[in-house]
Short mmCIF file of C-alpha atoms in Angstrom, two decimals:
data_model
loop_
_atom_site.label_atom_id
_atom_site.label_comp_id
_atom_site.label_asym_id
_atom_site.label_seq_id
_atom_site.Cartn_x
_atom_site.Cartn_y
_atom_site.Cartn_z
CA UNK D 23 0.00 0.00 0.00
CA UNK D 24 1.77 3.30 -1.23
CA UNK D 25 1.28 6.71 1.09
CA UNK D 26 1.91 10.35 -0.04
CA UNK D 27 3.84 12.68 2.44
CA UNK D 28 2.83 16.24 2.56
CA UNK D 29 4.21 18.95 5.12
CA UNK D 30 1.09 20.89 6.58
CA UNK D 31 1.21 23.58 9.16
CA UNK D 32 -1.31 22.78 12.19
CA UNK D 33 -4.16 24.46 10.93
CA UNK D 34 -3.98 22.99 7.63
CA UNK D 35 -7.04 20.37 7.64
CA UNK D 36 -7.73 21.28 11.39
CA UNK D 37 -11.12 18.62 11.22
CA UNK D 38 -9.33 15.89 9.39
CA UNK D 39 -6.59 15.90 11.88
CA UNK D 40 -8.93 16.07 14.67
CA UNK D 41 -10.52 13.14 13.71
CA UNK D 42 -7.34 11.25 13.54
CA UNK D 43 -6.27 12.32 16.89
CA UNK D 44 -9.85 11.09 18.14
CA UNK D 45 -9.60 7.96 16.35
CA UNK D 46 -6.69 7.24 18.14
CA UNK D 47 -5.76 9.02 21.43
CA UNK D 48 -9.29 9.23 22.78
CA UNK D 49 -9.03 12.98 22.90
CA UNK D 50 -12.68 14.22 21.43
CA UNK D 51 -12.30 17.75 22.75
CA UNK D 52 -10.86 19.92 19.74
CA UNK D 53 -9.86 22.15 22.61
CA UNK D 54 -6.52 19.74 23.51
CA UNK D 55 -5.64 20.14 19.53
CA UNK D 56 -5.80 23.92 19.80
CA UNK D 57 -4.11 24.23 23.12
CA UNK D 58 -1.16 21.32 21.91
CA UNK D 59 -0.63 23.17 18.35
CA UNK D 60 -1.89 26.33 18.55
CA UNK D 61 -0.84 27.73 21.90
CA UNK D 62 2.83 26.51 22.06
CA UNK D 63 4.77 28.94 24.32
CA UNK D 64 8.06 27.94 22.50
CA UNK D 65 6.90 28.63 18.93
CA UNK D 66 5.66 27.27 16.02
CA UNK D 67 5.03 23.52 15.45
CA UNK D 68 5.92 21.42 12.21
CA UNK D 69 3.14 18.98 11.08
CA UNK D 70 3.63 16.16 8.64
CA UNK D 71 0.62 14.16 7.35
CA UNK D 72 0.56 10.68 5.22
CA UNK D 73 -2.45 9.79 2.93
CA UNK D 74 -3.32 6.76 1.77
CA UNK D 75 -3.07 7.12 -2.24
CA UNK D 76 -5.72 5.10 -3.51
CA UNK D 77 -8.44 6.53 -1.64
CA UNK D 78 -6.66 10.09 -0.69
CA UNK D 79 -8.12 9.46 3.18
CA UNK D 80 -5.74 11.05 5.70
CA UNK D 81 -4.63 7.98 8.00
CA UNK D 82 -1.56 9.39 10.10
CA UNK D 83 0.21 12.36 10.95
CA UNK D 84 3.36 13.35 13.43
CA UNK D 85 4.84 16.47 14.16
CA UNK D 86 7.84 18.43 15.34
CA UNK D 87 7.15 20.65 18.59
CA UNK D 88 9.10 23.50 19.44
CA UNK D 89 10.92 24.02 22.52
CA UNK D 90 13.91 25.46 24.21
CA UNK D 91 15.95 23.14 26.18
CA UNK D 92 18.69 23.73 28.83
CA UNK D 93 21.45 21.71 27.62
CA UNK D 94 24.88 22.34 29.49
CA UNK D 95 24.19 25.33 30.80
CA UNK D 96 22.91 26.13 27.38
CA UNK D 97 19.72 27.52 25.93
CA UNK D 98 19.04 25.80 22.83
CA UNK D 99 16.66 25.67 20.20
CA UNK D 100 15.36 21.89 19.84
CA UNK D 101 12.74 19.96 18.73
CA UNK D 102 10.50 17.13 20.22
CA UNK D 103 9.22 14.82 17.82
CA UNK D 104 5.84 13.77 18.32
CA UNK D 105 4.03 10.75 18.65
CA UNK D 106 3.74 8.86 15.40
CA UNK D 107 -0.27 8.71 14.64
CA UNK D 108 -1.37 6.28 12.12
CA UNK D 109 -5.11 4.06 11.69
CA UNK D 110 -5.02 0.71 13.41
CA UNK D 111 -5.20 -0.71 9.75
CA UNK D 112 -2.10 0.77 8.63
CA UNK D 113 0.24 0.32 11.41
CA UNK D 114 2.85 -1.60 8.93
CA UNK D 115 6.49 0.45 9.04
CA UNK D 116 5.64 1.91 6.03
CA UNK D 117 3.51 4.99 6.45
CA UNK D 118 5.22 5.55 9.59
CA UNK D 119 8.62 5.51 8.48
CA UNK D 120 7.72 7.69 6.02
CA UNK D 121 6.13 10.36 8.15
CA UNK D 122 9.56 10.09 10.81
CA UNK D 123 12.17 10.27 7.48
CA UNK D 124 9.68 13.17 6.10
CA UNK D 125 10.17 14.89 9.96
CA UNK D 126 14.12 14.49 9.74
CA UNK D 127 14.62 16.02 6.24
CA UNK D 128 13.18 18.76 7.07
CA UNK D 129 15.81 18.88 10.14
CA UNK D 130 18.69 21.26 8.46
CA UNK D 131 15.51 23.82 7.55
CA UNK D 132 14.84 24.25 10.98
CA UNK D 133 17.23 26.18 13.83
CA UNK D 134 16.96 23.02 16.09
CA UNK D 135 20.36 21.65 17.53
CA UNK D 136 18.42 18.35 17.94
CA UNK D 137 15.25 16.34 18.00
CA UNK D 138 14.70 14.33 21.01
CA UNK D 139 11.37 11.59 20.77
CA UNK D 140 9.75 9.64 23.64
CA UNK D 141 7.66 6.59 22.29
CA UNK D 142 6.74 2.92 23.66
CA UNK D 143 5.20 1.88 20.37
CA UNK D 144 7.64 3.47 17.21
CA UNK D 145 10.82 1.92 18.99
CA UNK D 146 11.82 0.37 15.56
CA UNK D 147 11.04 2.71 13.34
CA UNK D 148 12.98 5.33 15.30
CA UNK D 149 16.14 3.21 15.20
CA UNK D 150 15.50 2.11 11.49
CA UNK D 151 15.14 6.39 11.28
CA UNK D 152 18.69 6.22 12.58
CA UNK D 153 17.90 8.07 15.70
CA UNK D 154 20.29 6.97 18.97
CA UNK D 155 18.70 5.87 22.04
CA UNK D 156 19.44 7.19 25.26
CA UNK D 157 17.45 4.82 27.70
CA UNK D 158 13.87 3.92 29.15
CA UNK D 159 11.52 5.79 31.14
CA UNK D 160 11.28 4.58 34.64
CA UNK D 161 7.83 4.04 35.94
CA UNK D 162 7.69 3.80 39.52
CA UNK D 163 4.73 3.39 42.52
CA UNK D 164 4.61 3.70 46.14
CA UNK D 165 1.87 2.12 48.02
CA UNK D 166 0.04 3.72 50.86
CA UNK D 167 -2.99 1.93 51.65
CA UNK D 168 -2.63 -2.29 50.46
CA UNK D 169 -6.36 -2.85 51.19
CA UNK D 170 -6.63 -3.02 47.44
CA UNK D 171 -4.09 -5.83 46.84
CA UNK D 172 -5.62 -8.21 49.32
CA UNK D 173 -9.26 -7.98 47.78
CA UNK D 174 -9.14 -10.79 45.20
CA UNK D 175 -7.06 -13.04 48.19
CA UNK D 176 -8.99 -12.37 51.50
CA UNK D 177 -13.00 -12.85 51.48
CA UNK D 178 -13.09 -11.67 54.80
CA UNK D 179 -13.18 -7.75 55.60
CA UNK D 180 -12.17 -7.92 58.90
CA UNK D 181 -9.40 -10.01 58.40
CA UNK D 182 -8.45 -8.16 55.41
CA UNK D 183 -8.31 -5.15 57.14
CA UNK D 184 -5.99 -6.27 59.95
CA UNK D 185 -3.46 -8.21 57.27
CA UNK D 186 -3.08 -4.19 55.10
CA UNK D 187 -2.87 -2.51 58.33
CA UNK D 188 0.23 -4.40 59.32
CA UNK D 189 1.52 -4.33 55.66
CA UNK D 190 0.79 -0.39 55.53
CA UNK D 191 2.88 0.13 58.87
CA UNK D 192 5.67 -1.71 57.64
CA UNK D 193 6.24 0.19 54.47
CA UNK D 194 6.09 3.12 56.44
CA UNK D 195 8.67 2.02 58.90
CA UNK D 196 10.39 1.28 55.53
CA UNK D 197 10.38 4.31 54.48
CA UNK D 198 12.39 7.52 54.58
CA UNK D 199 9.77 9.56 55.12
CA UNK D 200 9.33 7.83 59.01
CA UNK D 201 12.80 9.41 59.84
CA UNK D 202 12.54 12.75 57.70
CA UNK D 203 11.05 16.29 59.89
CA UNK D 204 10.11 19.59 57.99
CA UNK D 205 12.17 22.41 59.68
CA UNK D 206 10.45 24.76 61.37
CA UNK D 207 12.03 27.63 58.58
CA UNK D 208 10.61 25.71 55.80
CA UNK D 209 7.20 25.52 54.78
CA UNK D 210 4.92 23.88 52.08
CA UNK D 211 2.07 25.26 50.15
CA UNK D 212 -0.45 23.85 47.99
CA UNK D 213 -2.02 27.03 46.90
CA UNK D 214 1.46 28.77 45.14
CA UNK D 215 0.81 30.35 42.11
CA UNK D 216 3.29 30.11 39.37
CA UNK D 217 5.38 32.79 39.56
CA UNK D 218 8.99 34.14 38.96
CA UNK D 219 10.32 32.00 41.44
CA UNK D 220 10.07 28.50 39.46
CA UNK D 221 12.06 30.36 36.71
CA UNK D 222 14.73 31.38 39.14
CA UNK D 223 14.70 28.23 40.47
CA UNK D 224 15.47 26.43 37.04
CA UNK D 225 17.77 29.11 35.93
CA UNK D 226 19.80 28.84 39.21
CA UNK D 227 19.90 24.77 39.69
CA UNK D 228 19.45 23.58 35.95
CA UNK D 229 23.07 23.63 35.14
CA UNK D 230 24.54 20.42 33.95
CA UNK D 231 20.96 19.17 33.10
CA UNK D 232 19.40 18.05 30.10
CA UNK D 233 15.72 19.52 30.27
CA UNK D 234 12.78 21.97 28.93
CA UNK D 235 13.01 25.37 30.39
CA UNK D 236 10.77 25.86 32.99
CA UNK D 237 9.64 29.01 31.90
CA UNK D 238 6.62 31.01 34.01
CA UNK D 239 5.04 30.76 30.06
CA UNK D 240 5.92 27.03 29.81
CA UNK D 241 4.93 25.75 33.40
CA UNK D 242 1.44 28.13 32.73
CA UNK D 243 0.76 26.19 29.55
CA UNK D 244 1.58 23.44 30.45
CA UNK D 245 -0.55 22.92 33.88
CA UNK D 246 -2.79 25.92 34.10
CA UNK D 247 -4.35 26.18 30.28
CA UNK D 248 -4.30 22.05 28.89
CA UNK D 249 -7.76 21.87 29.14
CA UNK D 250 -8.43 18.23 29.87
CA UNK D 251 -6.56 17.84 33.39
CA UNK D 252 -7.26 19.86 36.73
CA UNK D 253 -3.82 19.62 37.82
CA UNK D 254 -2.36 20.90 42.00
CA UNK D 255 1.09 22.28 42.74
CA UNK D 256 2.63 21.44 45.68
CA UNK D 257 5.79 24.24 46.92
CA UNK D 258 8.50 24.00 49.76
CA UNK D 259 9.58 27.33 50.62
CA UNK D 260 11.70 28.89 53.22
CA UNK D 261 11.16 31.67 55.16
CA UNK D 262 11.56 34.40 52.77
CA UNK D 263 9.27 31.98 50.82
CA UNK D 264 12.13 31.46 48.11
CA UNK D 265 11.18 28.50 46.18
CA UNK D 266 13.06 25.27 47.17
CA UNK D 267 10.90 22.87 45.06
CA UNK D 268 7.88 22.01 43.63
CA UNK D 269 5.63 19.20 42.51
CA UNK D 270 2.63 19.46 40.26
CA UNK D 271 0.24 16.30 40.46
CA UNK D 272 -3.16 15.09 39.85
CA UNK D 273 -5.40 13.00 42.61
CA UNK D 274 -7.50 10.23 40.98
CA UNK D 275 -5.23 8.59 38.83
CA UNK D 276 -6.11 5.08 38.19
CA UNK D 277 -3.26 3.21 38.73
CA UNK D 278 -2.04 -0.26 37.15
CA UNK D 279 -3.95 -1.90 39.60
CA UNK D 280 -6.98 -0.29 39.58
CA UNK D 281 -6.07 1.57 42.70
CA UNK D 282 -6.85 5.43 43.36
CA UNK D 283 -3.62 6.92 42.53
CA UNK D 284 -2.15 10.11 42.71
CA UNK D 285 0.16 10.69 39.98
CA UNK D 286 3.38 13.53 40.73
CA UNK D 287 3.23 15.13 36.63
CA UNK D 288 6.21 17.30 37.16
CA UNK D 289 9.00 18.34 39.41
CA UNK D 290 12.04 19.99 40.32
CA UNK D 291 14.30 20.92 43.62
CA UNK D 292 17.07 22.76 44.77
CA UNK D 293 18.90 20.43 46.42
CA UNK D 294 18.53 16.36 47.34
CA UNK D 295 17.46 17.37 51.00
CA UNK D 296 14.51 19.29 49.44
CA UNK D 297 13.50 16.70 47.26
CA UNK D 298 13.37 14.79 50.75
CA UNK D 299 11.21 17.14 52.40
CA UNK D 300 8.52 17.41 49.55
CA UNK D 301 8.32 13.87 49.40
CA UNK D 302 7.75 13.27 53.05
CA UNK D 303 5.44 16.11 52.98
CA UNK D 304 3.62 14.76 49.73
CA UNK D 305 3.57 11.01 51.25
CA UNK D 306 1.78 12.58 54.44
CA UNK D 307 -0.83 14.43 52.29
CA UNK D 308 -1.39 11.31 50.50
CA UNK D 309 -2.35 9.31 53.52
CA UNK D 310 -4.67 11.85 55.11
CA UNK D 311 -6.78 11.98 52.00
CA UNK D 312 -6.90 8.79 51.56
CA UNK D 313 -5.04 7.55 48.28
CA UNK D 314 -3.92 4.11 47.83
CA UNK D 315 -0.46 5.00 45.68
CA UNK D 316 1.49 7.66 44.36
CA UNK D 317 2.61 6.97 40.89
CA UNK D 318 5.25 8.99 38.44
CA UNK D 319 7.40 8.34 35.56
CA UNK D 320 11.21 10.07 35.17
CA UNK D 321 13.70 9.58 33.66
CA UNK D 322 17.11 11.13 34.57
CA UNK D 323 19.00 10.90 37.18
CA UNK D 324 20.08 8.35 39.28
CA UNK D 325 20.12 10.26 42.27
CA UNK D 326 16.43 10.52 41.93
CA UNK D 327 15.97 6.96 41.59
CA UNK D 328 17.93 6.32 44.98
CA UNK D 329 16.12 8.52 46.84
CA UNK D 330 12.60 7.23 45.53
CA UNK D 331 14.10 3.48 46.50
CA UNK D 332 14.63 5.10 49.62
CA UNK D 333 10.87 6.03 50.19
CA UNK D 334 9.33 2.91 49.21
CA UNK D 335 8.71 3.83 45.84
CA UNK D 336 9.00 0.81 43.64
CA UNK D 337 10.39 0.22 39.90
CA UNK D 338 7.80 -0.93 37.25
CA UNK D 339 7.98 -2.11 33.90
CA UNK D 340 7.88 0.64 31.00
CA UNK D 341 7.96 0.69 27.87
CA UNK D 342 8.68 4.35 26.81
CA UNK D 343 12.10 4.65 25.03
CA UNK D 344 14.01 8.22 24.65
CA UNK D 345 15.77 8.73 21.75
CA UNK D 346 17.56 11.68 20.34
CA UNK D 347 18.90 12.59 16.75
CA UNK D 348 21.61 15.50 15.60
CA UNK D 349 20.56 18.58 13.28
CA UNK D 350 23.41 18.03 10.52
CA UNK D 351 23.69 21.89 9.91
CA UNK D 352 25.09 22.36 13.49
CA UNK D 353 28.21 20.53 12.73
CA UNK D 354 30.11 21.53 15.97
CA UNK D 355 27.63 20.18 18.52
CA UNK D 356 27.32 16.56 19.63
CA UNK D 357 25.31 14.82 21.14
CA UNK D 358 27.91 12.43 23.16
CA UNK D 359 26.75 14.33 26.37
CA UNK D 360 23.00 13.52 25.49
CA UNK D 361 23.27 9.71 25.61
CA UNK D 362 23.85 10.03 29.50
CA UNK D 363 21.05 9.07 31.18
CA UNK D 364 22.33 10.97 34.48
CA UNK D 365 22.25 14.06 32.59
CA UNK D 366 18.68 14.37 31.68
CA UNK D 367 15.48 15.62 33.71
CA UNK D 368 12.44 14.28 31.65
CA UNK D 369 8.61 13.96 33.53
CA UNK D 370 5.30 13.72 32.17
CA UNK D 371 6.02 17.19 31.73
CA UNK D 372 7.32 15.93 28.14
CA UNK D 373 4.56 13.16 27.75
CA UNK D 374 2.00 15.62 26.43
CA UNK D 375 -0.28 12.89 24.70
#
């Protein structure tokens, strides 16, 4: 089956594409189209869509989403390649190869240094695009409440009870957060607004990291204006109220299990003892509201695994492979510092879909 490759800008056959995203993401509100293509912060997107020839019916489309990245202490121009999406019935390499070579020609056009991609389903065609990979999301949960697991295994409620309140007590004498105490300077608020001090607090702990700018614009896009998600912000401030970190989250999630989950979207902290704090202070608020796990995928570095170890969070399978691939025009930049997984600070943040 032959497919035709034409470059579009986003509002170029607006209901067509629509479709194609509802078809296939689940997202019927036009609104997350407008706010994903339309309302970029960083700039303009690219937009590549494949038609079948014989009938001339659009069946897939990807796209190239600007965004500025901090990059050794560097602000570049890059660009994140989006999910490849293509109708169930012509998922063969073909039409999506085409759209990802389509994507890279038009590479040296573009001011990017690089594109980075995040996918658990294009793996192959990625690597067949000649695109390095870097490494593999981690997905990781931390129970709270274990009633859940036991209701398929004990009939009895009582007893059920009594076996997840001994289980619950013991991963909290596990964890970190038993043995961690918010100093009386510091203080955390879930009612911050986002403000100044989450760009000074990028701009002033970022260095060495691979990551998306976390811009007042970006963060305001991102988790104030998608329209689909009603998403909280956790802050730990001192007593000036500087910012020493923040999480964003949602309560709700449903988690692998089935259990009521509350999923940490985004973050980023000062230092590792603030990353403590918010996590023991995020565990607590967890518990007294009643959610059964928290739940986050990162990937980056490893001192953020250890310390999530450390609070009972545990690793779970994923899928979701990072790959990266060089602009040929910017001959004196390399990516050898990219394919470091330590370097990198990637949340859901990135997964936008």
């Amino acid at each position: 089956m032959d497919y035709s490759i034409t470059q579009a800008t986003p509002s170029d056959d607006q209901e067509e594409l629509n479709s194609l995203i509802n078809r296939n993401f689940k997202k019927t509100d036009s609104q997350w189209f407008n706010w994903s293509h339309h309302q970029n912060p960083f700039g303009e997107n690219y937009c590549w869509l494949a038609h079948e020839e014989s009938a001339g019916k659009l069946i897939g489309s990807t796209g190239l989403l600007t965004r500025r990245m901090c990059c050794d202490g560097k602000s570049l121009a890059v660009g994140q390649a989006e999910s490849i999406n293509i109708d169930e019935e012509h998922r063969s390499a073909q039409a999506a190869l085409k759209l990802q070579r389509a994507l890279i020609a038009h590479l040296p056009d573009t001011d990017f240094n690089f594109v980075y991609g995040m996918t658990d389903t294009a793996t192959a065609v990625f690597k067949r695009c000649r695109y390095r990979q870097v490494g593999t999301f981690q997905h990781w949960v931390k129970p709270i409440r274990t009633e859940y697991k036991f209701k398929d295994r004990i009939s009895s409620p009582l007893v059920r009870k009594g076996v997840a309140w001994l289980a619950d007590l013991g991963l909290r004498l596990y964890s970190q957060e038993t043995r961690t105490f918010l100093p009386h300077q510091n203080k955390i608020n879930f009612d911050a607004p986002i403000d100044e001090r989450f760009e000074t607090l990028f701009r002033e702990h970022s260095a060495g990291l691979v990551m998306v700018e976390r811009t007042r614009e970006f963060l305001e896009w991102r988790f104030r204006q998608e329209p689909s998600t009603r998403f909280q912000i956790m802050t730990l401030e001192d007593r000036n109220q500087s910012l020493l970190g923040y999480m964003v989250f949602v309560l709700g999630e449903t988690g692998r299990g089935g259990d009521f989950a509350a999923g940490i979207q985004d973050f980023f902290y000062r230092d590792l003892k603030s990353f403590r704090l918010m996590l023991t202070a995020f565990s607590g608020y967890c518990r007294q509201i009643g959610m059964e796990t928290i739940v986050m995928n990162y990937f980056g570095r490893e001192e953020v695994s250890k310390l999530l170890t450390s609070f009972g969070f545990f690793q779970r399978h994923s899928q979701t492979n990072v790959f990266v691939y060089a602009n040929p025009e910017f001959q004196d930049f390399s990516l050898e510092p990219l394919l470091d997984e330590n370097h990198w600070h990637l949340t859901n943040a990135e997964l936008l879909s």
